Each structure stands twice: as C-alpha cells, then as structure tokens.
C-alpha cells in the first residue's frame, strides 16, 4: 500500500486483500485503507462445509473457492501477490487463474532452488552454522505448482554474518523482502 502511495509501484491499485491468517497485519491495514478484505482459512472452510467428506475434498473445495473469490473480482489487468500466504496453492487454484491470464507472484525468503518451502530462514541459518553456505537471500517468483520453484522476477542476496543470531538474520531478511517485493510487483505489472 505504501509503495503505491509513494509512487514506487505504478499503474497499480489494491482491490482486495485475502489472508489465511485471521490476525494478519495486512488485513487490518487494508481495512483501515478501505480495501475489501477476506479471511479464507482451510480449517474454517472445512468446518463450514461438512458435506465435504475428506481432507482432499476440503482442500480442493477451499482452493476452488479461493480462485472464485479472485476471479469474481477480476479487473482488466489483475495480479495476485502472495506475501505471507502460508498455504501451498494447488492446480485447483492455479489452473483457473492461468486460463484467465492472471499471473501470481510469491515472496520467498531464500535464493532460487535453496530452501524451498517453510522455515527457509531457519534452514539457511543452520546451513551457515554447518559451513554449507555463506549467503542466503530472497526472491519474488512466479507461482507454479512446484513450491517456490517458479521463474524468479527478483533475486536479492544477503551475506550471513558470523556471530548473528537466527533472529537477527530473520530481521535483516524481512527488510530485504519488502524491497524485493516492491521491485517484483512493479516488474510483474510491467510484464503484463
């Protein structure tokens, strides 16, 4: 929101914020700015749909409902930005958006092909402690069905400091993430 207001991201408007975490700060910021919000949580969805018999059906229904929420609000040009979204997006979600030419980008706190999935910062920190790496980084990438394996838009490297704690590394990574996200969103918009 700030990057749009400050002109760092151009030709963009946030039209909807969806989170799978009820207390996500982005939901409150969006509400305060008058942007429509939605809490879309897998467990809650399963409880609301007892007709779905098993986890696979719940997951497919959840992902289809998420795709519908986005496609029903689609504008002429539409970009989905995953920042803090902690749910693997399945083909049930990805395929309808691809058919509708809606790109999806994701912010991930690791370099390409390193530490895909959850706990990337902690895993990089431990790899550094074991002498396996000297740097880590963040990337903004296009989302595909393989977790954190889509084509990168932005890659930013960060040297790991010898005596820093994992919490200190995490703090530096988060600062770098937001720089990468602004750059990645603008590149994705430009590429549309």
PDB file of C-alpha atoms in Angstrom:
ATOM      1  CA  UNK A   1       0.000   0.000   0.000  1.00  0.00           C
ATOM      2  CA  UNK A   2       2.753   2.419   0.947  1.00  0.00           C
ATOM      3  CA  UNK A   3       4.738   1.670  -2.211  1.00  0.00           C
ATOM      4  CA  UNK A   4       1.715   2.512  -4.368  1.00  0.00           C
ATOM      5  CA  UNK A   5       1.017   5.685  -2.405  1.00  0.00           C
ATOM      6  CA  UNK A   6       4.689   6.696  -2.639  1.00  0.00           C
ATOM      7  CA  UNK A   7       4.847   6.018  -6.394  1.00  0.00           C
ATOM      8  CA  UNK A   8       7.330   3.134  -6.095  1.00  0.00           C
ATOM      9  CA  UNK A   9       4.742   0.854  -7.681  1.00  0.00           C
ATOM     10  CA  UNK A  10       2.967   2.483 -10.597  1.00  0.00           C
ATOM     11  CA  UNK A  11      -0.173   1.618 -12.538  1.00  0.00           C
ATOM     12  CA  UNK A  12      -1.495  -0.427  -9.621  1.00  0.00           C
ATOM     13  CA  UNK A  13      -4.385  -0.484  -7.214  1.00  0.00           C
ATOM     14  CA  UNK A  14      -5.025  -2.973  -4.424  1.00  0.00           C
ATOM     15  CA  UNK A  15      -8.591  -4.148  -4.925  1.00  0.00           C
ATOM     16  CA  UNK A  16      -8.738  -6.998  -2.426  1.00  0.00           C
ATOM     17  CA  UNK A  17      -6.692  -8.498   0.410  1.00  0.00           C
ATOM     18  CA  UNK A  18      -7.235 -12.148   1.308  1.00  0.00           C
ATOM     19  CA  UNK A  19      -5.421 -13.875   4.151  1.00  0.00           C
ATOM     20  CA  UNK A  20      -5.486 -17.379   5.563  1.00  0.00           C
ATOM     21  CA  UNK A  21      -4.374 -15.965   8.928  1.00  0.00           C
ATOM     22  CA  UNK A  22      -7.056 -14.137  10.905  1.00  0.00           C
ATOM     23  CA  UNK A  23      -4.609 -11.821  12.681  1.00  0.00           C
ATOM     24  CA  UNK A  24      -2.528 -10.955   9.612  1.00  0.00           C
ATOM     25  CA  UNK A  25      -1.467  -7.318   9.837  1.00  0.00           C
ATOM     26  CA  UNK A  26      -2.216  -6.859   6.132  1.00  0.00           C
ATOM     27  CA  UNK A  27      -5.936  -7.434   6.777  1.00  0.00           C
ATOM     28  CA  UNK A  28      -6.077  -4.621   9.323  1.00  0.00           C
ATOM     29  CA  UNK A  29      -4.038  -2.264   7.131  1.00  0.00           C
ATOM     30  CA  UNK A  30      -6.352  -2.970   4.208  1.00  0.00           C
ATOM     31  CA  UNK A  31      -9.483  -2.415   6.319  1.00  0.00           C
ATOM     32  CA  UNK A  32      -8.043   0.880   7.574  1.00  0.00           C
ATOM     33  CA  UNK A  33      -7.459   1.925   3.945  1.00  0.00           C
ATOM     34  CA  UNK A  34     -10.982   0.955   2.880  1.00  0.00           C
ATOM     35  CA  UNK A  35      -9.822  -2.037   0.816  1.00  0.00           C
ATOM     36  CA  UNK A  36     -12.130  -5.087   0.872  1.00  0.00           C
ATOM     37  CA  UNK A  37     -10.723  -7.974   2.913  1.00  0.00           C
ATOM     38  CA  UNK A  38     -11.488 -11.642   3.326  1.00  0.00           C
ATOM     39  CA  UNK A  39     -10.311 -14.257   5.804  1.00  0.00           C
ATOM     40  CA  UNK A  40     -10.047 -17.561   3.937  1.00  0.00           C
ATOM     41  CA  UNK A  41      -8.782 -20.319   6.219  1.00  0.00           C
ATOM     42  CA  UNK A  42      -8.637 -24.019   5.359  1.00  0.00           C
ATOM     43  CA  UNK A  43      -9.754 -25.283   8.783  1.00  0.00           C
ATOM     44  CA  UNK A  44     -12.624 -22.794   8.919  1.00  0.00           C
ATOM     45  CA  UNK A  45     -13.629 -23.729   5.361  1.00  0.00           C
ATOM     46  CA  UNK A  46     -13.753 -27.420   6.320  1.00  0.00           C
ATOM     47  CA  UNK A  47     -15.958 -26.646   9.323  1.00  0.00           C
ATOM     48  CA  UNK A  48     -18.312 -24.608   7.128  1.00  0.00           C
ATOM     49  CA  UNK A  49     -18.595 -27.419   4.553  1.00  0.00           C
ATOM     50  CA  UNK A  50     -19.438 -30.671   6.395  1.00  0.00           C
ATOM     51  CA  UNK A  51     -20.676 -32.119   3.095  1.00  0.00           C
ATOM     52  CA  UNK A  52     -17.047 -32.492   2.006  1.00  0.00           C
ATOM     53  CA  UNK A  53     -16.117 -35.996   3.093  1.00  0.00           C
ATOM     54  CA  UNK A  54     -12.335 -35.932   3.459  1.00  0.00           C
ATOM     55  CA  UNK A  55      -9.250 -33.713   3.572  1.00  0.00           C
ATOM     56  CA  UNK A  56      -8.677 -33.944  -0.179  1.00  0.00           C
ATOM     57  CA  UNK A  57     -12.226 -32.773  -0.942  1.00  0.00           C
ATOM     58  CA  UNK A  58     -11.933 -29.974   1.623  1.00  0.00           C
ATOM     59  CA  UNK A  59      -8.629 -28.853   0.125  1.00  0.00           C
ATOM     60  CA  UNK A  60      -9.992 -28.897  -3.429  1.00  0.00           C
ATOM     61  CA  UNK A  61     -13.132 -27.019  -2.368  1.00  0.00           C
ATOM     62  CA  UNK A  62     -11.042 -24.488  -0.463  1.00  0.00           C
ATOM     63  CA  UNK A  63      -8.740 -23.834  -3.418  1.00  0.00           C
ATOM     64  CA  UNK A  64     -11.678 -23.577  -5.835  1.00  0.00           C
ATOM     65  CA  UNK A  65     -13.415 -21.104  -3.511  1.00  0.00           C
ATOM     66  CA  UNK A  66     -10.211 -19.050  -3.342  1.00  0.00           C
ATOM     67  CA  UNK A  67      -9.925 -18.996  -7.131  1.00  0.00           C
ATOM     68  CA  UNK A  68     -13.577 -17.938  -7.358  1.00  0.00           C
ATOM     69  CA  UNK A  69     -13.033 -15.098  -4.859  1.00  0.00           C
ATOM     70  CA  UNK A  70     -10.261 -13.752  -7.051  1.00  0.00           C
ATOM     71  CA  UNK A  71     -11.810 -14.331 -10.456  1.00  0.00           C
ATOM     72  CA  UNK A  72     -15.164 -12.863  -9.371  1.00  0.00           C
ATOM     73  CA  UNK A  73     -13.336  -9.645  -8.502  1.00  0.00           C
ATOM     74  CA  UNK A  74     -11.074  -9.625 -11.565  1.00  0.00           C
ATOM     75  CA  UNK A  75     -10.305  -6.381 -13.332  1.00  0.00           C
ATOM     76  CA  UNK A  76      -8.944  -5.814 -16.839  1.00  0.00           C
ATOM     77  CA  UNK A  77      -5.394  -6.458 -15.608  1.00  0.00           C
ATOM     78  CA  UNK A  78      -5.059  -8.414 -12.427  1.00  0.00           C
ATOM     79  CA  UNK A  79      -2.051  -9.635 -10.469  1.00  0.00           C
ATOM     80  CA  UNK A  80      -2.164 -11.882  -7.410  1.00  0.00           C
ATOM     81  CA  UNK A  81       0.619 -11.167  -4.920  1.00  0.00           C
ATOM     82  CA  UNK A  82       1.344 -13.768  -2.243  1.00  0.00           C
ATOM     83  CA  UNK A  83       3.153 -12.143   0.654  1.00  0.00           C
ATOM     84  CA  UNK A  84       2.902 -14.090   3.868  1.00  0.00           C
ATOM     85  CA  UNK A  85       0.439 -16.572   2.358  1.00  0.00           C
ATOM     86  CA  UNK A  86       1.159 -19.818   4.193  1.00  0.00           C
ATOM     87  CA  UNK A  87      -0.691 -22.346   2.074  1.00  0.00           C
ATOM     88  CA  UNK A  88       0.541 -24.314  -0.918  1.00  0.00           C
ATOM     89  CA  UNK A  89      -1.557 -23.408  -3.940  1.00  0.00           C
ATOM     90  CA  UNK A  90      -2.802 -26.471  -5.819  1.00  0.00           C
ATOM     91  CA  UNK A  91      -3.708 -26.841  -9.501  1.00  0.00           C
ATOM     92  CA  UNK A  92      -7.383 -26.474  -8.499  1.00  0.00           C
ATOM     93  CA  UNK A  93      -6.475 -22.850  -7.709  1.00  0.00           C
ATOM     94  CA  UNK A  94      -3.666 -22.289 -10.197  1.00  0.00           C
ATOM     95  CA  UNK A  95      -5.305 -23.637 -13.367  1.00  0.00           C
ATOM     96  CA  UNK A  96      -8.379 -21.335 -13.446  1.00  0.00           C
ATOM     97  CA  UNK A  97      -6.172 -18.296 -12.864  1.00  0.00           C
ATOM     98  CA  UNK A  98      -3.784 -19.374 -15.605  1.00  0.00           C
ATOM     99  CA  UNK A  99      -6.705 -19.869 -18.019  1.00  0.00           C
ATOM    100  CA  UNK A 100      -7.827 -16.334 -17.140  1.00  0.00           C
ATOM    101  CA  UNK A 101      -4.289 -14.957 -17.705  1.00  0.00           C
ATOM    102  CA  UNK A 102      -3.942 -13.879 -14.070  1.00  0.00           C
ATOM    103  CA  UNK A 103      -0.279 -14.045 -13.015  1.00  0.00           C
ATOM    104  CA  UNK A 104       0.568 -14.985  -9.444  1.00  0.00           C
ATOM    105  CA  UNK A 105       3.790 -13.968  -7.743  1.00  0.00           C
ATOM    106  CA  UNK A 106       5.188 -15.019  -4.389  1.00  0.00           C
ATOM    107  CA  UNK A 107       7.738 -13.600  -1.979  1.00  0.00           C
ATOM    108  CA  UNK A 108      10.064 -16.291  -0.598  1.00  0.00           C
ATOM    109  CA  UNK A 109      12.942 -15.816   1.877  1.00  0.00           C
ATOM    110  CA  UNK A 110      15.525 -17.908   0.038  1.00  0.00           C
ATOM    111  CA  UNK A 111      17.538 -17.923  -3.143  1.00  0.00           C
ATOM    112  CA  UNK A 112      16.230 -19.956  -6.106  1.00  0.00           C
ATOM    113  CA  UNK A 113      16.414 -23.725  -5.581  1.00  0.00           C
ATOM    114  CA  UNK A 114      17.580 -23.305  -1.991  1.00  0.00           C
ATOM    115  CA  UNK A 115      15.339 -23.943   0.996  1.00  0.00           C
ATOM    116  CA  UNK A 116      12.033 -24.152  -0.829  1.00  0.00           C
ATOM    117  CA  UNK A 117       9.003 -24.353   1.431  1.00  0.00           C
ATOM    118  CA  UNK A 118       8.614 -23.467   5.086  1.00  0.00           C
ATOM    119  CA  UNK A 119      11.249 -22.374   7.600  1.00  0.00           C
ATOM    120  CA  UNK A 120      13.628 -21.208   4.855  1.00  0.00           C
ATOM    121  CA  UNK A 121      15.382 -18.625   7.026  1.00  0.00           C
ATOM    122  CA  UNK A 122      15.986 -21.068   9.864  1.00  0.00           C
ATOM    123  CA  UNK A 123      17.236 -23.749   7.467  1.00  0.00           C
ATOM    124  CA  UNK A 124      19.610 -21.273   5.813  1.00  0.00           C
ATOM    125  CA  UNK A 125      20.894 -20.167   9.221  1.00  0.00           C
ATOM    126  CA  UNK A 126      21.612 -23.753  10.247  1.00  0.00           C
ATOM    127  CA  UNK A 127      23.282 -24.487   6.899  1.00  0.00           C
ATOM    128  CA  UNK A 128      25.543 -21.480   7.531  1.00  0.00           C
ATOM    129  CA  UNK A 129      26.346 -22.767  11.018  1.00  0.00           C
ATOM    130  CA  UNK A 130      27.334 -26.089   9.444  1.00  0.00           C
ATOM    131  CA  UNK A 131      29.611 -24.316   6.941  1.00  0.00           C
ATOM    132  CA  UNK A 132      27.485 -25.259   3.935  1.00  0.00           C
ATOM    133  CA  UNK A 133      26.647 -21.711   2.761  1.00  0.00           C
ATOM    134  CA  UNK A 134      27.901 -18.154   3.258  1.00  0.00           C
ATOM    135  CA  UNK A 135      24.895 -16.262   1.950  1.00  0.00           C
ATOM    136  CA  UNK A 136      21.173 -16.516   1.581  1.00  0.00           C
ATOM    137  CA  UNK A 137      18.634 -14.160   0.091  1.00  0.00           C
ATOM    138  CA  UNK A 138      15.096 -13.527  -1.002  1.00  0.00           C
ATOM    139  CA  UNK A 139      13.255 -13.846  -4.247  1.00  0.00           C
ATOM    140  CA  UNK A 140       9.997 -12.877  -5.840  1.00  0.00           C
ATOM    141  CA  UNK A 141       8.943 -15.537  -8.312  1.00  0.00           C
ATOM    142  CA  UNK A 142       6.018 -16.560 -10.460  1.00  0.00           C
ATOM    143  CA  UNK A 143       3.932 -19.242  -8.773  1.00  0.00           C
ATOM    144  CA  UNK A 144       3.715 -22.695 -10.339  1.00  0.00           C
ATOM    145  CA  UNK A 145       2.554 -25.996  -8.888  1.00  0.00           C
ATOM    146  CA  UNK A 146       6.036 -26.826  -7.569  1.00  0.00           C
ATOM    147  CA  UNK A 147       6.618 -24.996  -4.289  1.00  0.00           C
ATOM    148  CA  UNK A 148       8.882 -21.934  -4.625  1.00  0.00           C
ATOM    149  CA  UNK A 149      10.187 -23.171  -7.982  1.00  0.00           C
ATOM    150  CA  UNK A 150       8.685 -20.658 -10.423  1.00  0.00           C
ATOM    151  CA  UNK A 151      10.690 -18.308 -12.609  1.00  0.00           C
ATOM    152  CA  UNK A 152      12.284 -15.612 -10.426  1.00  0.00           C
ATOM    153  CA  UNK A 153      11.475 -11.966 -11.083  1.00  0.00           C
ATOM    154  CA  UNK A 154      13.780 -10.528  -8.420  1.00  0.00           C
ATOM    155  CA  UNK A 155      16.661 -12.121  -6.526  1.00  0.00           C
ATOM    156  CA  UNK A 156      18.449 -10.316  -3.707  1.00  0.00           C
ATOM    157  CA  UNK A 157      21.415 -11.924  -1.962  1.00  0.00           C
ATOM    158  CA  UNK A 158      22.416 -11.365   1.648  1.00  0.00           C
ATOM    159  CA  UNK A 159      25.666 -12.373   3.339  1.00  0.00           C
ATOM    160  CA  UNK A 160      25.164 -14.168   6.624  1.00  0.00           C
ATOM    161  CA  UNK A 161      27.160 -12.540   9.428  1.00  0.00           C
ATOM    162  CA  UNK A 162      29.310 -14.881  11.535  1.00  0.00           C
ATOM    163  CA  UNK A 163      28.076 -14.035  15.024  1.00  0.00           C
ATOM    164  CA  UNK A 164      24.493 -13.044  14.304  1.00  0.00           C
ATOM    165  CA  UNK A 165      21.586 -14.966  15.759  1.00  0.00           C
ATOM    166  CA  UNK A 166      18.867 -16.527  13.665  1.00  0.00           C
ATOM    167  CA  UNK A 167      16.520 -13.770  14.872  1.00  0.00           C
ATOM    168  CA  UNK A 168      18.947 -11.104  13.647  1.00  0.00           C
ATOM    169  CA  UNK A 169      19.226 -12.814  10.267  1.00  0.00           C
ATOM    170  CA  UNK A 170      15.454 -13.040  10.093  1.00  0.00           C
ATOM    171  CA  UNK A 171      15.117  -9.308  10.789  1.00  0.00           C
ATOM    172  CA  UNK A 172      17.608  -8.452   8.025  1.00  0.00           C
ATOM    173  CA  UNK A 173      15.828 -10.842   5.663  1.00  0.00           C
ATOM    174  CA  UNK A 174      12.458  -9.206   6.296  1.00  0.00           C
ATOM    175  CA  UNK A 175      13.911  -5.794   5.462  1.00  0.00           C
ATOM    176  CA  UNK A 176      15.265  -7.202   2.213  1.00  0.00           C
ATOM    177  CA  UNK A 177      11.985  -8.972   1.445  1.00  0.00           C
ATOM    178  CA  UNK A 178       9.974  -5.769   1.276  1.00  0.00           C
ATOM    179  CA  UNK A 179      12.486  -4.157  -1.080  1.00  0.00           C
ATOM    180  CA  UNK A 180      12.327  -7.238  -3.307  1.00  0.00           C
ATOM    181  CA  UNK A 181       8.528  -7.353  -3.164  1.00  0.00           C
ATOM    182  CA  UNK A 182       8.122  -3.762  -4.348  1.00  0.00           C
ATOM    183  CA  UNK A 183      10.548  -4.375  -7.199  1.00  0.00           C
ATOM    184  CA  UNK A 184       8.914  -7.705  -8.079  1.00  0.00           C
ATOM    185  CA  UNK A 185       5.385  -6.307  -8.137  1.00  0.00           C
ATOM    186  CA  UNK A 186       6.451  -3.475 -10.439  1.00  0.00           C
ATOM    187  CA  UNK A 187       8.259  -5.907 -12.771  1.00  0.00           C
ATOM    188  CA  UNK A 188       5.233  -8.219 -12.869  1.00  0.00           C
ATOM    189  CA  UNK A 189       2.973  -5.270 -13.712  1.00  0.00           C
ATOM    190  CA  UNK A 190       5.364  -4.136 -16.429  1.00  0.00           C
ATOM    191  CA  UNK A 191       5.446  -7.688 -17.869  1.00  0.00           C
ATOM    192  CA  UNK A 192       1.649  -7.945 -18.109  1.00  0.00           C
TER     193      UNK A 192
END
